[in-house]
Amino acid sequence: MKKTLKESPKVLGLDVSTKTIGWALFDIQSQQLLELTHISPVPKPKEENKIKELLLKSEIFKTKLLDYKDLGITKVVIEEPLLNSNNVYTIQTLLRFNTLITKQIYDTLGVVPEFISTYNSRKFAFPELVQANDKGKFVLFGGLDKNVDKKMIIWDLVAKREPQITWQYTRNNTLKKENFDQTDAYACVVGQMRMDGVWN
């Protein structure tokens, strides 16, 4: 099994935030989802220096990546960080962490990651979401209420497409936030591969 796994090229999708990294691994030829998971790197002991904390988190990510070094990952797609926060510090931190993750991928796998916007990732992964809005313009989530939970819609579409996935729930039986990081990673792979015309 492992030999055939190694021989066929893979694409890895990541949704990177400083708390959790969504992870989706696909076989390029069969378009089959091989793994959908997440990493929540927590340095121990707790690190007060925020830059050092990011460095340590990227090292924890690297230890996971090392297990996949010989699995034939030839392409890595990362969802571009959403820079719509009013907090400049939050944006700086996220960009720094994305850079560290990019470097770990290049150093470990020898692959230069590609970045896809959230909009393109969803638009190409789920073209059925592009519908006419109240002005008759075809846009993502067109025709839906402006306050709709977009992450929940994406999760629902992935859950229908991948019925074999076991999702994580809180004690109150609500979906854990990590599930949405995973489905964003899923969408960025499918979106990029379709946008590039590799998958139909």
PDB file of C-alpha atoms in Angstrom:
ATOM      1  CA  MET A   1       0.000   0.000   0.000  1.00  0.00           C
ATOM      2  CA  LYS A   2       2.724   2.436   1.063  1.00  0.00           C
ATOM      3  CA  LYS A   3       4.726   1.795  -2.134  1.00  0.00           C
ATOM      4  CA  THR A   4       1.816   2.674  -4.434  1.00  0.00           C
ATOM      5  CA  LEU A   5       1.064   5.641  -2.192  1.00  0.00           C
ATOM      6  CA  LYS A   6       4.580   6.957  -2.687  1.00  0.00           C
ATOM      7  CA  GLU A   7       4.517   6.507  -6.443  1.00  0.00           C
ATOM      8  CA  SER A   8       1.451   8.630  -7.109  1.00  0.00           C
ATOM      9  CA  PRO A   9       1.785  12.415  -6.720  1.00  0.00           C
ATOM     10  CA  LYS A  10      -0.098  14.181  -3.934  1.00  0.00           C
ATOM     11  CA  VAL A  11      -1.355  17.669  -3.278  1.00  0.00           C
ATOM     12  CA  LEU A  12      -1.523  19.068   0.250  1.00  0.00           C
ATOM     13  CA  GLY A  13      -3.887  21.893   1.193  1.00  0.00           C
ATOM     14  CA  LEU A  14      -3.419  24.030   4.292  1.00  0.00           C
ATOM     15  CA  ASP A  15      -5.552  26.610   6.041  1.00  0.00           C
ATOM     16  CA  VAL A  16      -3.080  28.388   8.292  1.00  0.00           C
ATOM     17  CA  SER A  17      -3.945  30.304  11.431  1.00  0.00           C
ATOM     18  CA  THR A  18      -1.685  30.777  14.444  1.00  0.00           C
ATOM     19  CA  LYS A  19      -3.896  28.485  16.532  1.00  0.00           C
ATOM     20  CA  THR A  20      -4.869  25.697  14.135  1.00  0.00           C
ATOM     21  CA  ILE A  21      -3.694  24.516  10.727  1.00  0.00           C
ATOM     22  CA  GLY A  22      -6.286  22.710   8.636  1.00  0.00           C
ATOM     23  CA  TRP A  23      -4.739  19.875   6.569  1.00  0.00           C
ATOM     24  CA  ALA A  24      -6.155  18.139   3.480  1.00  0.00           C
ATOM     25  CA  LEU A  25      -4.148  15.574   1.501  1.00  0.00           C
ATOM     26  CA  PHE A  26      -5.327  14.365  -1.904  1.00  0.00           C
ATOM     27  CA  ASP A  27      -4.082  11.994  -4.570  1.00  0.00           C
ATOM     28  CA  ILE A  28      -3.695  14.124  -7.704  1.00  0.00           C
ATOM     29  CA  GLN A  29      -4.542  11.445 -10.271  1.00  0.00           C
ATOM     30  CA  SER A  30      -7.553   9.859  -8.572  1.00  0.00           C
ATOM     31  CA  GLN A  31      -8.666  13.163  -6.932  1.00  0.00           C
ATOM     32  CA  GLN A  32      -9.288  11.057  -3.832  1.00  0.00           C
ATOM     33  CA  LEU A  33      -9.110  12.586  -0.361  1.00  0.00           C
ATOM     34  CA  LEU A  34      -6.469  10.667   1.603  1.00  0.00           C
ATOM     35  CA  GLU A  35      -6.526  12.594   4.870  1.00  0.00           C
ATOM     36  CA  LEU A  36      -8.480  15.461   6.403  1.00  0.00           C
ATOM     37  CA  THR A  37      -7.169  16.614   9.750  1.00  0.00           C
ATOM     38  CA  HIS A  38      -5.651  19.557  11.620  1.00  0.00           C
ATOM     39  CA  ILE A  39      -2.681  20.475  13.762  1.00  0.00           C
ATOM     40  CA  SER A  40      -2.964  22.763  16.776  1.00  0.00           C
ATOM     41  CA  PRO A  41       0.688  23.383  17.719  1.00  0.00           C
ATOM     42  CA  VAL A  42       1.136  24.283  21.399  1.00  0.00           C
ATOM     43  CA  PRO A  43       4.742  24.851  22.536  1.00  0.00           C
ATOM     44  CA  LYS A  44       5.511  23.519  26.014  1.00  0.00           C
ATOM     45  CA  PRO A  45       6.376  25.149  28.324  1.00  0.00           C
ATOM     46  CA  LYS A  46       4.308  28.187  27.378  1.00  0.00           C
ATOM     47  CA  GLU A  47       6.426  30.757  25.580  1.00  0.00           C
ATOM     48  CA  GLU A  48       5.936  34.428  26.492  1.00  0.00           C
ATOM     49  CA  ASN A  49       7.964  35.839  23.595  1.00  0.00           C
ATOM     50  CA  LYS A  50       5.432  35.898  20.737  1.00  0.00           C
ATOM     51  CA  ILE A  51       7.975  35.660  17.902  1.00  0.00           C
ATOM     52  CA  LYS A  52       9.687  32.714  19.598  1.00  0.00           C
ATOM     53  CA  GLU A  53       6.265  31.118  20.095  1.00  0.00           C
ATOM     54  CA  LEU A  54       5.609  31.339  16.336  1.00  0.00           C
ATOM     55  CA  LEU A  55       9.020  29.819  15.610  1.00  0.00           C
ATOM     56  CA  LEU A  56       8.318  26.937  18.000  1.00  0.00           C
ATOM     57  CA  LYS A  57       4.858  26.387  16.499  1.00  0.00           C
ATOM     58  CA  SER A  58       6.377  26.187  13.024  1.00  0.00           C
ATOM     59  CA  GLU A  59       8.853  23.575  14.350  1.00  0.00           C
ATOM     60  CA  ILE A  60       5.937  21.483  15.680  1.00  0.00           C
ATOM     61  CA  PHE A  61       4.331  21.738  12.234  1.00  0.00           C
ATOM     62  CA  LYS A  62       7.623  20.571  10.694  1.00  0.00           C
ATOM     63  CA  THR A  63       7.639  17.406  12.827  1.00  0.00           C
ATOM     64  CA  LYS A  64       4.281  16.434  11.277  1.00  0.00           C
ATOM     65  CA  LEU A  65       5.512  17.349   7.818  1.00  0.00           C
ATOM     66  CA  LEU A  66       8.561  15.093   8.205  1.00  0.00           C
ATOM     67  CA  ASP A  67       6.254  12.048   8.377  1.00  0.00           C
ATOM     68  CA  TYR A  68       5.044  12.949   4.868  1.00  0.00           C
ATOM     69  CA  LYS A  69       8.471  13.706   3.382  1.00  0.00           C
ATOM     70  CA  ASP A  70       8.553  10.567   1.206  1.00  0.00           C
ATOM     71  CA  LEU A  71       4.856  10.357   0.374  1.00  0.00           C
ATOM     72  CA  GLY A  72       5.160  12.055  -2.992  1.00  0.00           C
ATOM     73  CA  ILE A  73       3.718  15.493  -2.170  1.00  0.00           C
ATOM     74  CA  THR A  74       4.481  17.515  -5.310  1.00  0.00           C
ATOM     75  CA  LYS A  75       2.145  20.452  -4.749  1.00  0.00           C
ATOM     76  CA  VAL A  76       1.118  22.461  -1.687  1.00  0.00           C
ATOM     77  CA  VAL A  77      -1.740  24.981  -1.698  1.00  0.00           C
ATOM     78  CA  ILE A  78      -2.240  27.432   1.160  1.00  0.00           C
ATOM     79  CA  GLU A  79      -5.309  29.575   1.644  1.00  0.00           C
ATOM     80  CA  GLU A  80      -4.249  33.213   1.604  1.00  0.00           C
ATOM     81  CA  PRO A  81      -4.669  34.801   5.042  1.00  0.00           C
ATOM     82  CA  LEU A  82      -7.738  37.015   5.290  1.00  0.00           C
ATOM     83  CA  LEU A  83      -6.407  40.446   6.140  1.00  0.00           C
ATOM     84  CA  ASN A  84      -9.683  42.015   7.163  1.00  0.00           C
ATOM     85  CA  SER A  85      -8.851  42.389  10.845  1.00  0.00           C
ATOM     86  CA  ASN A  86      -8.744  45.901  12.290  1.00  0.00           C
ATOM     87  CA  ASN A  87      -5.862  44.798  14.476  1.00  0.00           C
ATOM     88  CA  VAL A  88      -2.549  45.416  12.672  1.00  0.00           C
ATOM     89  CA  TYR A  89      -0.735  43.190  15.172  1.00  0.00           C
ATOM     90  CA  THR A  90      -3.027  40.244  14.308  1.00  0.00           C
ATOM     91  CA  ILE A  91      -2.337  40.705  10.588  1.00  0.00           C
ATOM     92  CA  GLN A  92       1.437  40.962  11.142  1.00  0.00           C
ATOM     93  CA  THR A  93       1.445  37.823  13.281  1.00  0.00           C
ATOM     94  CA  LEU A  94      -0.560  35.844  10.727  1.00  0.00           C
ATOM     95  CA  LEU A  95       1.690  36.938   7.849  1.00  0.00           C
ATOM     96  CA  ARG A  96       4.820  36.061   9.826  1.00  0.00           C
ATOM     97  CA  PHE A  97       3.450  32.630  10.663  1.00  0.00           C
ATOM     98  CA  ASN A  98       2.471  31.992   7.033  1.00  0.00           C
ATOM     99  CA  THR A  99       6.040  32.828   6.006  1.00  0.00           C
ATOM    100  CA  LEU A 100       7.464  30.411   8.579  1.00  0.00           C
ATOM    101  CA  ILE A 101       5.105  27.637   7.436  1.00  0.00           C
ATOM    102  CA  THR A 102       6.021  28.331   3.796  1.00  0.00           C
ATOM    103  CA  LYS A 103       9.721  27.979   4.666  1.00  0.00           C
ATOM    104  CA  GLN A 104       9.166  24.720   6.575  1.00  0.00           C
ATOM    105  CA  ILE A 105       7.336  23.285   3.543  1.00  0.00           C
ATOM    106  CA  TYR A 106      10.115  24.324   1.185  1.00  0.00           C
ATOM    107  CA  ASP A 107      12.876  23.048   3.498  1.00  0.00           C
ATOM    108  CA  THR A 108      11.154  19.731   4.233  1.00  0.00           C
ATOM    109  CA  LEU A 109       9.375  18.843   0.986  1.00  0.00           C
ATOM    110  CA  GLY A 110      11.307  20.951  -1.525  1.00  0.00           C
ATOM    111  CA  VAL A 111       8.005  22.381  -2.754  1.00  0.00           C
ATOM    112  CA  VAL A 112       7.240  26.093  -3.153  1.00  0.00           C
ATOM    113  CA  PRO A 113       3.636  26.496  -1.941  1.00  0.00           C
ATOM    114  CA  GLU A 114       0.997  28.270  -4.015  1.00  0.00           C
ATOM    115  CA  PHE A 115      -1.537  30.616  -2.424  1.00  0.00           C
ATOM    116  CA  ILE A 116      -5.223  30.818  -3.287  1.00  0.00           C
ATOM    117  CA  SER A 117      -7.687  33.431  -2.058  1.00  0.00           C
ATOM    118  CA  THR A 118     -10.647  32.302   0.034  1.00  0.00           C
ATOM    119  CA  TYR A 119     -12.938  33.631  -2.690  1.00  0.00           C
ATOM    120  CA  ASN A 120     -11.317  31.623  -5.506  1.00  0.00           C
ATOM    121  CA  SER A 121     -10.975  28.542  -3.361  1.00  0.00           C
ATOM    122  CA  ARG A 122     -14.733  28.477  -2.679  1.00  0.00           C
ATOM    123  CA  LYS A 123     -15.767  29.669  -6.128  1.00  0.00           C
ATOM    124  CA  PHE A 124     -13.845  26.954  -7.995  1.00  0.00           C
ATOM    125  CA  ALA A 125     -14.342  24.166  -5.437  1.00  0.00           C
ATOM    126  CA  PHE A 126     -18.095  24.744  -5.238  1.00  0.00           C
ATOM    127  CA  PRO A 127     -19.253  26.536  -8.416  1.00  0.00           C
ATOM    128  CA  GLU A 128     -22.876  25.905  -7.375  1.00  0.00           C
ATOM    129  CA  LEU A 129     -22.385  28.641  -4.742  1.00  0.00           C
ATOM    130  CA  VAL A 130     -22.066  31.276  -7.486  1.00  0.00           C
ATOM    131  CA  GLN A 131     -25.621  32.555  -7.933  1.00  0.00           C
ATOM    132  CA  ALA A 132     -27.405  35.784  -8.803  1.00  0.00           C
ATOM    133  CA  ASN A 133     -27.668  38.309  -5.986  1.00  0.00           C
ATOM    134  CA  ASP A 134     -30.515  40.805  -5.529  1.00  0.00           C
ATOM    135  CA  LYS A 135     -28.951  43.012  -8.237  1.00  0.00           C
ATOM    136  CA  GLY A 136     -28.845  40.102 -10.693  1.00  0.00           C
ATOM    137  CA  LYS A 137     -25.037  39.879 -10.504  1.00  0.00           C
ATOM    138  CA  PHE A 138     -23.549  36.384 -10.226  1.00  0.00           C
ATOM    139  CA  VAL A 139     -21.416  36.244  -7.092  1.00  0.00           C
ATOM    140  CA  LEU A 140     -20.298  33.772  -4.456  1.00  0.00           C
ATOM    141  CA  PHE A 141     -23.155  33.072  -2.004  1.00  0.00           C
ATOM    142  CA  GLY A 142     -25.418  35.183  -4.252  1.00  0.00           C
ATOM    143  CA  GLY A 143     -29.089  34.987  -3.348  1.00  0.00           C
ATOM    144  CA  LEU A 144     -28.294  34.023   0.251  1.00  0.00           C
ATOM    145  CA  ASP A 145     -28.854  36.128   3.348  1.00  0.00           C
ATOM    146  CA  LYS A 146     -25.879  38.429   4.050  1.00  0.00           C
ATOM    147  CA  ASN A 147     -25.590  37.075   7.591  1.00  0.00           C
ATOM    148  CA  VAL A 148     -25.400  33.451   6.495  1.00  0.00           C
ATOM    149  CA  ASP A 149     -22.662  31.349   8.132  1.00  0.00           C
ATOM    150  CA  LYS A 150     -20.365  30.778   5.136  1.00  0.00           C
ATOM    151  CA  LYS A 151     -18.058  28.371   6.953  1.00  0.00           C
ATOM    152  CA  MET A 152     -21.057  26.224   7.855  1.00  0.00           C
ATOM    153  CA  ILE A 153     -22.176  26.124   4.210  1.00  0.00           C
ATOM    154  CA  ILE A 154     -18.689  24.991   3.110  1.00  0.00           C
ATOM    155  CA  TRP A 155     -18.613  22.380   5.884  1.00  0.00           C
ATOM    156  CA  ASP A 156     -22.005  21.041   4.779  1.00  0.00           C
ATOM    157  CA  LEU A 157     -20.863  20.710   1.152  1.00  0.00           C
ATOM    158  CA  VAL A 158     -17.665  18.890   2.151  1.00  0.00           C
ATOM    159  CA  ALA A 159     -19.571  16.625   4.565  1.00  0.00           C
ATOM    160  CA  LYS A 160     -21.929  15.599   1.742  1.00  0.00           C
ATOM    161  CA  ARG A 161     -19.045  15.018  -0.649  1.00  0.00           C
ATOM    162  CA  GLU A 162     -16.991  13.035   1.906  1.00  0.00           C
ATOM    163  CA  PRO A 163     -19.489  10.993   3.975  1.00  0.00           C
ATOM    164  CA  GLN A 164     -16.668   8.861   5.416  1.00  0.00           C
ATOM    165  CA  ILE A 165     -15.250  11.730   7.500  1.00  0.00           C
ATOM    166  CA  THR A 166     -15.809  11.699  11.250  1.00  0.00           C
ATOM    167  CA  TRP A 167     -16.267  15.255  12.525  1.00  0.00           C
ATOM    168  CA  GLN A 168     -15.409  16.619  15.968  1.00  0.00           C
ATOM    169  CA  TYR A 169     -18.128  17.948  18.234  1.00  0.00           C
ATOM    170  CA  THR A 170     -18.142  19.903  21.494  1.00  0.00           C
ATOM    171  CA  ARG A 171     -19.943  18.678  24.615  1.00  0.00           C
ATOM    172  CA  ASN A 172     -22.921  20.781  23.525  1.00  0.00           C
ATOM    173  CA  ASN A 173     -22.995  18.821  20.272  1.00  0.00           C
ATOM    174  CA  THR A 174     -21.913  21.775  18.142  1.00  0.00           C
ATOM    175  CA  LEU A 175     -19.165  21.464  15.545  1.00  0.00           C
ATOM    176  CA  LYS A 176     -15.691  22.291  16.826  1.00  0.00           C
ATOM    177  CA  LYS A 177     -13.956  25.212  15.113  1.00  0.00           C
ATOM    178  CA  GLU A 178     -11.177  22.891  13.876  1.00  0.00           C
ATOM    179  CA  ASN A 179     -13.639  21.232  11.484  1.00  0.00           C
ATOM    180  CA  PHE A 180     -13.910  24.513   9.562  1.00  0.00           C
ATOM    181  CA  ASP A 181     -10.116  24.799   9.274  1.00  0.00           C
ATOM    182  CA  GLN A 182     -10.168  21.327   7.743  1.00  0.00           C
ATOM    183  CA  THR A 183     -12.940  22.115   5.258  1.00  0.00           C
ATOM    184  CA  ASP A 184     -11.169  25.353   4.243  1.00  0.00           C
ATOM    185  CA  ALA A 185      -8.014  23.314   3.545  1.00  0.00           C
ATOM    186  CA  TYR A 186     -10.150  20.898   1.505  1.00  0.00           C
ATOM    187  CA  ALA A 187     -11.680  23.744  -0.522  1.00  0.00           C
ATOM    188  CA  CYS A 188      -8.317  25.329  -1.275  1.00  0.00           C
ATOM    189  CA  VAL A 189      -7.012  22.109  -2.872  1.00  0.00           C
ATOM    190  CA  VAL A 190     -10.133  21.442  -4.954  1.00  0.00           C
ATOM    191  CA  GLY A 191     -10.383  25.134  -5.857  1.00  0.00           C
ATOM    192  CA  GLN A 192      -6.746  25.417  -6.965  1.00  0.00           C
ATOM    193  CA  MET A 193      -6.772  22.158  -8.940  1.00  0.00           C
ATOM    194  CA  ARG A 194      -9.943  23.169 -10.772  1.00  0.00           C
ATOM    195  CA  MET A 195      -8.749  26.720 -11.335  1.00  0.00           C
ATOM    196  CA  ASP A 196      -5.542  25.321 -12.882  1.00  0.00           C
ATOM    197  CA  GLY A 197      -7.607  22.981 -15.077  1.00  0.00           C
ATOM    198  CA  VAL A 198      -5.908  19.883 -13.586  1.00  0.00           C
ATOM    199  CA  TRP A 199      -9.239  18.582 -12.239  1.00  0.00           C
ATOM    200  CA  ASN A 200     -12.647  19.122 -13.763  1.00  0.00           C
TER     201      ASN A 200
END
